[in-house]
Amino acid sequence: AQKITQTQPGMFVQEKEAVTLDCTYDTSDPSYGLFWYKQPSSGEMIFLIYQGSYDQQNATEGRYSLNFQKARKSANLVISASQLGDSAMYFCAMREGGSNDYKLSFGAGTTVTVRA
Amino acid sequence: GAGVSQSPSNKVTEKGKDVELRCDPISGHTALYWYRQRLGQGLEFLIYFQGNSAPDKSGLPSDRFSAERTGESVSTLTIQRTQQEDSAVYLCASSLRLAGSDTQYFGPGTRLTVL
């Protein structure tokens, strides 16, 4: 079974608008971490934001915020005030606890295109 | 260096040849990871090093794949007798392995093309 599901293969957003990227996850482990990475056309994976399963508040980092709904097992990324430089592929990833608490499981990604 | 570096950035090889991909982690990062990314897909975990020990090699696709690491420094991923299905971007990451977020920081990747 897929551990991370990203259902939006591609999205278009107007510059200066907000965009929400969906991510649902599947784990029975009570301790886990959720990550979002950005991959521009250059190929490098850039860390954006992290949410721990026990964190009480939604994570925020500048224009990025994570809408964490634990009961629904969703961890959507919100990018506010989109910029042309936000055009990239975005990946949601999870690290579970226990003996495998090092490997990241990635979703298939969502391509975001910001229009001027 | 400031970030994870990988070399070469691009590698084109003929089917059946061996290739070596190199990763230089962030200085002080004890953990190192290799992932593979096929075109248009997410990343697949290959192998994890803690220091120069590899507790988990479960993601290596076949015995043609091997990796080693020198201390807490450079790692080399070797693919023997390359096949066309090995064509992908190979990404390396490193982390401090601290409790909590333990963020993995990635290098720019090596794009491997097997003709």
PDB file of C-alpha atoms in Angstrom:
ATOM      1  CA  ALA A   1       0.000   0.000   0.000  1.00  0.00           C
ATOM      2  CA  GLN A   2       1.141   3.529  -0.747  1.00  0.00           C
ATOM      3  CA  LYS A   3       2.384   5.290   2.338  1.00  0.00           C
ATOM      4  CA  ILE A   4       2.083   8.749   0.772  1.00  0.00           C
ATOM      5  CA  THR A   5      -0.567   9.770  -1.739  1.00  0.00           C
ATOM      6  CA  GLN A   6      -0.494  12.971  -3.730  1.00  0.00           C
ATOM      7  CA  THR A   7      -3.559  13.054  -5.952  1.00  0.00           C
ATOM      8  CA  GLN A   8      -2.815  16.215  -7.934  1.00  0.00           C
ATOM      9  CA  PRO A   9      -0.328  15.532 -10.738  1.00  0.00           C
ATOM     10  CA  GLY A  10      -0.276  19.171 -11.808  1.00  0.00           C
ATOM     11  CA  MET A  11      -1.665  22.532 -10.789  1.00  0.00           C
ATOM     12  CA  PHE A  12      -1.730  26.036 -12.179  1.00  0.00           C
ATOM     13  CA  VAL A  13      -1.849  29.070  -9.919  1.00  0.00           C
ATOM     14  CA  GLN A  14      -1.907  32.766 -10.594  1.00  0.00           C
ATOM     15  CA  GLU A  15       0.976  34.812  -9.259  1.00  0.00           C
ATOM     16  CA  LYS A  16       0.257  36.267  -5.784  1.00  0.00           C
ATOM     17  CA  GLU A  17      -2.507  33.764  -5.103  1.00  0.00           C
ATOM     18  CA  ALA A  18      -2.382  30.912  -2.592  1.00  0.00           C
ATOM     19  CA  VAL A  19      -2.250  27.252  -3.577  1.00  0.00           C
ATOM     20  CA  THR A  20      -2.910  24.106  -1.553  1.00  0.00           C
ATOM     21  CA  LEU A  21      -1.146  20.849  -2.364  1.00  0.00           C
ATOM     22  CA  ASP A  22      -2.795  17.706  -1.049  1.00  0.00           C
ATOM     23  CA  CYS A  23      -1.013  14.913   0.776  1.00  0.00           C
ATOM     24  CA  THR A  24      -2.496  11.954   2.612  1.00  0.00           C
ATOM     25  CA  TYR A  25      -0.470   9.339   4.422  1.00  0.00           C
ATOM     26  CA  ASP A  26      -0.881   5.859   5.784  1.00  0.00           C
ATOM     27  CA  THR A  27       0.822   4.612   8.911  1.00  0.00           C
ATOM     28  CA  SER A  28      -0.104   2.751  12.087  1.00  0.00           C
ATOM     29  CA  ASP A  29       2.909   4.169  13.895  1.00  0.00           C
ATOM     30  CA  PRO A  30       1.950   6.834  16.485  1.00  0.00           C
ATOM     31  CA  SER A  31       5.306   8.568  16.015  1.00  0.00           C
ATOM     32  CA  TYR A  32       6.083   9.908  12.568  1.00  0.00           C
ATOM     33  CA  GLY A  33       7.240  13.005  10.763  1.00  0.00           C
ATOM     34  CA  LEU A  34       5.962  14.628   7.601  1.00  0.00           C
ATOM     35  CA  PHE A  35       8.118  16.646   5.222  1.00  0.00           C
ATOM     36  CA  TRP A  36       7.587  18.706   2.128  1.00  0.00           C
ATOM     37  CA  TYR A  37      10.332  19.180  -0.443  1.00  0.00           C
ATOM     38  CA  LYS A  38      10.500  21.351  -3.538  1.00  0.00           C
ATOM     39  CA  GLN A  39      12.260  20.135  -6.671  1.00  0.00           C
ATOM     40  CA  PRO A  40      12.821  22.820  -9.313  1.00  0.00           C
ATOM     41  CA  SER A  41      13.790  21.905 -12.850  1.00  0.00           C
ATOM     42  CA  SER A  42      17.450  21.918 -11.767  1.00  0.00           C
ATOM     43  CA  GLY A  43      16.712  18.678  -9.900  1.00  0.00           C
ATOM     44  CA  GLU A  44      17.819  19.501  -6.378  1.00  0.00           C
ATOM     45  CA  MET A  45      15.461  18.573  -3.537  1.00  0.00           C
ATOM     46  CA  ILE A  46      14.941  21.568  -1.269  1.00  0.00           C
ATOM     47  CA  PHE A  47      13.529  21.044   2.222  1.00  0.00           C
ATOM     48  CA  LEU A  48      10.561  23.300   2.928  1.00  0.00           C
ATOM     49  CA  ILE A  49       8.760  22.337   6.093  1.00  0.00           C
ATOM     50  CA  TYR A  50       8.398  19.631   8.749  1.00  0.00           C
ATOM     51  CA  GLN A  51       5.506  18.494  10.949  1.00  0.00           C
ATOM     52  CA  GLY A  52       5.897  15.995  13.756  1.00  0.00           C
ATOM     53  CA  SER A  53       2.992  13.742  14.656  1.00  0.00           C
ATOM     54  CA  TYR A  54       2.934  15.026  18.224  1.00  0.00           C
ATOM     55  CA  ASP A  55       3.195  18.682  17.301  1.00  0.00           C
ATOM     56  CA  GLN A  56       0.161  20.547  18.593  1.00  0.00           C
ATOM     57  CA  GLN A  57       0.331  23.390  16.125  1.00  0.00           C
ATOM     58  CA  ASN A  58       0.552  23.463  12.356  1.00  0.00           C
ATOM     59  CA  ALA A  59       4.058  24.145  11.098  1.00  0.00           C
ATOM     60  CA  THR A  60       4.822  27.392   9.294  1.00  0.00           C
ATOM     61  CA  GLU A  61       7.932  28.584   7.482  1.00  0.00           C
ATOM     62  CA  GLY A  62       7.599  31.942   5.799  1.00  0.00           C
ATOM     63  CA  ARG A  63       5.101  31.589   2.955  1.00  0.00           C
ATOM     64  CA  TYR A  64       4.749  27.851   3.582  1.00  0.00           C
ATOM     65  CA  SER A  65       2.329  26.372   6.053  1.00  0.00           C
ATOM     66  CA  LEU A  66       1.282  22.816   6.674  1.00  0.00           C
ATOM     67  CA  ASN A  67      -2.374  22.048   7.281  1.00  0.00           C
ATOM     68  CA  PHE A  68      -2.039  18.987   9.509  1.00  0.00           C
ATOM     69  CA  GLN A  69      -5.254  17.032  10.091  1.00  0.00           C
ATOM     70  CA  LYS A  70      -4.177  14.015  12.073  1.00  0.00           C
ATOM     71  CA  ALA A  71      -7.519  12.248  12.208  1.00  0.00           C
ATOM     72  CA  ARG A  72      -7.818  12.463   8.437  1.00  0.00           C
ATOM     73  CA  LYS A  73      -4.152  11.577   7.979  1.00  0.00           C
ATOM     74  CA  SER A  74      -3.600  14.556   5.765  1.00  0.00           C
ATOM     75  CA  ALA A  75      -0.735  17.042   5.626  1.00  0.00           C
ATOM     76  CA  ASN A  76      -1.515  19.588   2.950  1.00  0.00           C
ATOM     77  CA  LEU A  77       1.010  22.247   2.008  1.00  0.00           C
ATOM     78  CA  VAL A  78      -0.220  25.795   1.565  1.00  0.00           C
ATOM     79  CA  ILE A  79       1.912  28.252  -0.371  1.00  0.00           C
ATOM     80  CA  SER A  80       0.725  31.810   0.093  1.00  0.00           C
ATOM     81  CA  ALA A  81       1.356  34.721  -2.270  1.00  0.00           C
ATOM     82  CA  SER A  82       2.742  32.514  -5.052  1.00  0.00           C
ATOM     83  CA  GLN A  83       5.787  33.700  -6.946  1.00  0.00           C
ATOM     84  CA  LEU A  84       7.090  32.686 -10.369  1.00  0.00           C
ATOM     85  CA  GLY A  85      10.008  31.001  -8.618  1.00  0.00           C
ATOM     86  CA  ASP A  86       7.596  28.648  -6.890  1.00  0.00           C
ATOM     87  CA  SER A  87       7.102  26.778 -10.164  1.00  0.00           C
ATOM     88  CA  ALA A  88       8.482  23.332  -9.384  1.00  0.00           C
ATOM     89  CA  MET A  89       7.607  19.786  -8.395  1.00  0.00           C
ATOM     90  CA  TYR A  90       6.565  19.373  -4.761  1.00  0.00           C
ATOM     91  CA  PHE A  91       6.943  16.142  -2.834  1.00  0.00           C
ATOM     92  CA  CYS A  92       5.357  15.068   0.410  1.00  0.00           C
ATOM     93  CA  ALA A  93       7.357  12.540   2.429  1.00  0.00           C
ATOM     94  CA  MET A  94       6.984  10.641   5.685  1.00  0.00           C
ATOM     95  CA  ARG A  95       9.417   9.165   8.128  1.00  0.00           C
ATOM     96  CA  GLU A  96       7.935   6.609  10.500  1.00  0.00           C
ATOM     97  CA  GLY A  97       9.230   5.785  13.949  1.00  0.00           C
ATOM     98  CA  GLY A  98      10.579   2.520  15.248  1.00  0.00           C
ATOM     99  CA  SER A  99      13.336   0.577  13.572  1.00  0.00           C
ATOM    100  CA  ASN A 100      12.872   2.346  10.242  1.00  0.00           C
ATOM    101  CA  ASP A 101      13.076   5.842  11.642  1.00  0.00           C
ATOM    102  CA  TYR A 102      15.514   7.023   9.025  1.00  0.00           C
ATOM    103  CA  LYS A 103      14.049   6.299   5.606  1.00  0.00           C
ATOM    104  CA  LEU A 104      11.706   8.690   3.881  1.00  0.00           C
ATOM    105  CA  SER A 105       8.749   7.450   1.856  1.00  0.00           C
ATOM    106  CA  PHE A 106       7.832   9.855  -0.916  1.00  0.00           C
ATOM    107  CA  GLY A 107       4.669  10.573  -2.821  1.00  0.00           C
ATOM    108  CA  ALA A 108       4.589  10.859  -6.600  1.00  0.00           C
ATOM    109  CA  GLY A 109       4.728  14.636  -6.469  1.00  0.00           C
ATOM    110  CA  THR A 110       2.658  17.578  -7.699  1.00  0.00           C
ATOM    111  CA  THR A 111       3.879  19.924 -10.409  1.00  0.00           C
ATOM    112  CA  VAL A 112       3.027  23.557  -9.707  1.00  0.00           C
ATOM    113  CA  THR A 113       3.125  26.146 -12.464  1.00  0.00           C
ATOM    114  CA  VAL A 114       2.785  29.777 -11.440  1.00  0.00           C
ATOM    115  CA  ARG A 115       1.374  32.063 -14.105  1.00  0.00           C
ATOM    116  CA  ALA A 116       2.188  35.772 -14.323  1.00  0.00           C
TER     117      ALA A 116
ATOM    118  CA  GLY B   1      31.283  22.495   1.759  1.00  0.00           C
ATOM    119  CA  ALA B   2      28.013  24.160   2.496  1.00  0.00           C
ATOM    120  CA  GLY B   3      25.767  21.460   1.122  1.00  0.00           C
ATOM    121  CA  VAL B   4      25.714  17.909  -0.166  1.00  0.00           C
ATOM    122  CA  SER B   5      27.658  17.540  -3.379  1.00  0.00           C
ATOM    123  CA  GLN B   6      27.478  14.760  -5.940  1.00  0.00           C
ATOM    124  CA  SER B   7      29.555  13.840  -8.928  1.00  0.00           C
ATOM    125  CA  PRO B   8      29.314  13.473 -11.782  1.00  0.00           C
ATOM    126  CA  SER B   9      26.216  15.561 -12.428  1.00  0.00           C
ATOM    127  CA  ASN B  10      25.532  13.576 -15.582  1.00  0.00           C
ATOM    128  CA  LYS B  11      26.729  10.165 -16.683  1.00  0.00           C
ATOM    129  CA  VAL B  12      26.010   8.448 -19.957  1.00  0.00           C
ATOM    130  CA  THR B  13      27.157   4.860 -20.224  1.00  0.00           C
ATOM    131  CA  GLU B  14      26.658   1.821 -22.379  1.00  0.00           C
ATOM    132  CA  LYS B  15      24.697  -1.163 -21.230  1.00  0.00           C
ATOM    133  CA  GLY B  16      26.931  -3.631 -19.433  1.00  0.00           C
ATOM    134  CA  LYS B  17      29.453  -1.088 -18.151  1.00  0.00           C
ATOM    135  CA  ASP B  18      30.077  -0.350 -14.493  1.00  0.00           C
ATOM    136  CA  VAL B  19      29.516   3.127 -13.041  1.00  0.00           C
ATOM    137  CA  GLU B  20      30.493   4.832  -9.803  1.00  0.00           C
ATOM    138  CA  LEU B  21      28.536   7.710  -8.329  1.00  0.00           C
ATOM    139  CA  ARG B  22      30.022   9.834  -5.594  1.00  0.00           C
ATOM    140  CA  CYS B  23      28.433  11.736  -2.713  1.00  0.00           C
ATOM    141  CA  ASP B  24      30.050  14.227  -0.333  1.00  0.00           C
ATOM    142  CA  PRO B  25      27.747  14.825   2.641  1.00  0.00           C
ATOM    143  CA  ILE B  26      27.472  17.965   4.729  1.00  0.00           C
ATOM    144  CA  SER B  27      30.407  18.098   7.131  1.00  0.00           C
ATOM    145  CA  GLY B  28      29.483  16.606  10.495  1.00  0.00           C
ATOM    146  CA  HIS B  29      26.470  14.686   9.228  1.00  0.00           C
ATOM    147  CA  THR B  30      26.735  11.127  10.492  1.00  0.00           C
ATOM    148  CA  ALA B  31      23.945   9.701   8.385  1.00  0.00           C
ATOM    149  CA  LEU B  32      23.944   9.354   4.614  1.00  0.00           C
ATOM    150  CA  TYR B  33      21.226   8.088   2.298  1.00  0.00           C
ATOM    151  CA  TRP B  34      20.928   7.124  -1.342  1.00  0.00           C
ATOM    152  CA  TYR B  35      17.654   7.398  -3.264  1.00  0.00           C
ATOM    153  CA  ARG B  36      16.714   6.764  -6.869  1.00  0.00           C
ATOM    154  CA  GLN B  37      14.245   8.859  -8.833  1.00  0.00           C
ATOM    155  CA  ARG B  38      12.886   7.530 -12.094  1.00  0.00           C
ATOM    156  CA  LEU B  39      11.543  10.034 -14.602  1.00  0.00           C
ATOM    157  CA  GLY B  40       8.413  11.774 -13.337  1.00  0.00           C
ATOM    158  CA  GLN B  41       8.258   9.748 -10.136  1.00  0.00           C
ATOM    159  CA  GLY B  42       8.951  10.115  -6.454  1.00  0.00           C
ATOM    160  CA  LEU B  43      12.097   8.955  -4.735  1.00  0.00           C
ATOM    161  CA  GLU B  44      12.832   5.338  -3.855  1.00  0.00           C
ATOM    162  CA  PHE B  45      15.046   4.585  -0.862  1.00  0.00           C
ATOM    163  CA  LEU B  46      18.144   2.565  -1.699  1.00  0.00           C
ATOM    164  CA  ILE B  47      20.485   2.452   1.298  1.00  0.00           C
ATOM    165  CA  TYR B  48      21.268   4.169   4.590  1.00  0.00           C
ATOM    166  CA  PHE B  49      24.657   4.647   6.269  1.00  0.00           C
ATOM    167  CA  GLN B  50      25.245   5.503   9.897  1.00  0.00           C
ATOM    168  CA  GLY B  51      28.917   6.354   9.943  1.00  0.00           C
ATOM    169  CA  ASN B  52      30.488   3.791   7.638  1.00  0.00           C
ATOM    170  CA  SER B  53      28.034   1.065   8.578  1.00  0.00           C
ATOM    171  CA  ALA B  54      25.019   0.297   6.391  1.00  0.00           C
ATOM    172  CA  PRO B  55      22.257  -1.033   8.669  1.00  0.00           C
ATOM    173  CA  ASP B  56      19.714  -1.040   5.853  1.00  0.00           C
ATOM    174  CA  LYS B  57      20.494  -2.080   2.318  1.00  0.00           C
ATOM    175  CA  SER B  58      16.974  -3.297   1.679  1.00  0.00           C
ATOM    176  CA  GLY B  59      16.268  -0.787  -1.072  1.00  0.00           C
ATOM    177  CA  LEU B  60      19.107  -1.854  -3.339  1.00  0.00           C
ATOM    178  CA  PRO B  61      17.324  -3.228  -6.435  1.00  0.00           C
ATOM    179  CA  SER B  62      19.708  -6.096  -7.152  1.00  0.00           C
ATOM    180  CA  ASP B  63      23.143  -7.461  -6.337  1.00  0.00           C
ATOM    181  CA  ARG B  64      24.525  -5.318  -9.158  1.00  0.00           C
ATOM    182  CA  PHE B  65      24.141  -2.370  -6.798  1.00  0.00           C
ATOM    183  CA  SER B  66      26.570  -1.767  -3.944  1.00  0.00           C
ATOM    184  CA  ALA B  67      27.643   1.167  -1.836  1.00  0.00           C
ATOM    185  CA  GLU B  68      30.351   2.024   0.606  1.00  0.00           C
ATOM    186  CA  ARG B  69      31.233   4.945   2.820  1.00  0.00           C
ATOM    187  CA  THR B  70      34.539   6.078   4.242  1.00  0.00           C
ATOM    188  CA  GLY B  71      34.063   6.996   7.884  1.00  0.00           C
ATOM    189  CA  GLU B  72      31.557   9.834   8.087  1.00  0.00           C
ATOM    190  CA  SER B  73      32.663  11.185   4.763  1.00  0.00           C
ATOM    191  CA  VAL B  74      32.357  10.324   1.100  1.00  0.00           C
ATOM    192  CA  SER B  75      30.104   7.565  -0.170  1.00  0.00           C
ATOM    193  CA  THR B  76      30.235   5.756  -3.484  1.00  0.00           C
ATOM    194  CA  LEU B  77      27.310   3.976  -5.124  1.00  0.00           C
ATOM    195  CA  THR B  78      28.463   1.423  -7.681  1.00  0.00           C
ATOM    196  CA  ILE B  79      26.270  -0.149 -10.325  1.00  0.00           C
ATOM    197  CA  GLN B  80      27.808  -3.104 -12.124  1.00  0.00           C
ATOM    198  CA  ARG B  81      26.788  -4.327 -15.570  1.00  0.00           C
ATOM    199  CA  THR B  82      24.366  -1.437 -16.017  1.00  0.00           C
ATOM    200  CA  GLN B  83      20.984  -2.059 -17.613  1.00  0.00           C
ATOM    201  CA  GLN B  84      18.668   0.402 -19.335  1.00  0.00           C
ATOM    202  CA  GLU B  85      16.240   0.246 -16.405  1.00  0.00           C
ATOM    203  CA  ASP B  86      18.997   1.703 -14.209  1.00  0.00           C
ATOM    204  CA  SER B  87      18.542   5.023 -16.003  1.00  0.00           C
ATOM    205  CA  ALA B  88      17.400   7.499 -13.366  1.00  0.00           C
ATOM    206  CA  VAL B  89      18.551  10.332 -11.160  1.00  0.00           C
ATOM    207  CA  TYR B  90      20.451   9.113  -8.120  1.00  0.00           C
ATOM    208  CA  LEU B  91      20.126  11.434  -5.162  1.00  0.00           C
ATOM    209  CA  CYS B  92      22.197  11.456  -2.023  1.00  0.00           C
ATOM    210  CA  ALA B  93      21.151  13.032   1.265  1.00  0.00           C
ATOM    211  CA  SER B  94      22.725  13.492   4.672  1.00  0.00           C
ATOM    212  CA  SER B  95      21.479  14.289   8.154  1.00  0.00           C
ATOM    213  CA  LEU B  96      22.631  14.663  11.737  1.00  0.00           C
ATOM    214  CA  ARG B  97      20.428  11.829  13.000  1.00  0.00           C
ATOM    215  CA  LEU B  98      19.190  13.906  15.877  1.00  0.00           C
ATOM    216  CA  ALA B  99      15.927  13.168  17.653  1.00  0.00           C
ATOM    217  CA  GLY B 100      12.998  15.095  16.289  1.00  0.00           C
ATOM    218  CA  SER B 101      12.838  16.319  12.748  1.00  0.00           C
ATOM    219  CA  ASP B 102      16.221  14.951  11.603  1.00  0.00           C
ATOM    220  CA  THR B 103      15.865  16.662   8.258  1.00  0.00           C
ATOM    221  CA  GLN B 104      17.594  15.048   5.297  1.00  0.00           C
ATOM    222  CA  TYR B 105      19.375  17.503   3.026  1.00  0.00           C
ATOM    223  CA  PHE B 106      19.793  16.454  -0.568  1.00  0.00           C
ATOM    224  CA  GLY B 107      22.475  16.918  -3.155  1.00  0.00           C
ATOM    225  CA  PRO B 108      21.784  17.901  -6.773  1.00  0.00           C
ATOM    226  CA  GLY B 109      21.791  14.305  -7.957  1.00  0.00           C
ATOM    227  CA  THR B 110      23.537  12.359 -10.692  1.00  0.00           C
ATOM    228  CA  ARG B 111      21.532  11.784 -13.850  1.00  0.00           C
ATOM    229  CA  LEU B 112      22.461   8.342 -15.193  1.00  0.00           C
ATOM    230  CA  THR B 113      21.578   7.370 -18.733  1.00  0.00           C
ATOM    231  CA  VAL B 114      22.248   3.818 -19.871  1.00  0.00           C
ATOM    232  CA  LEU B 115      22.183   3.421 -23.630  1.00  0.00           C
TER     233      LEU B 115
END
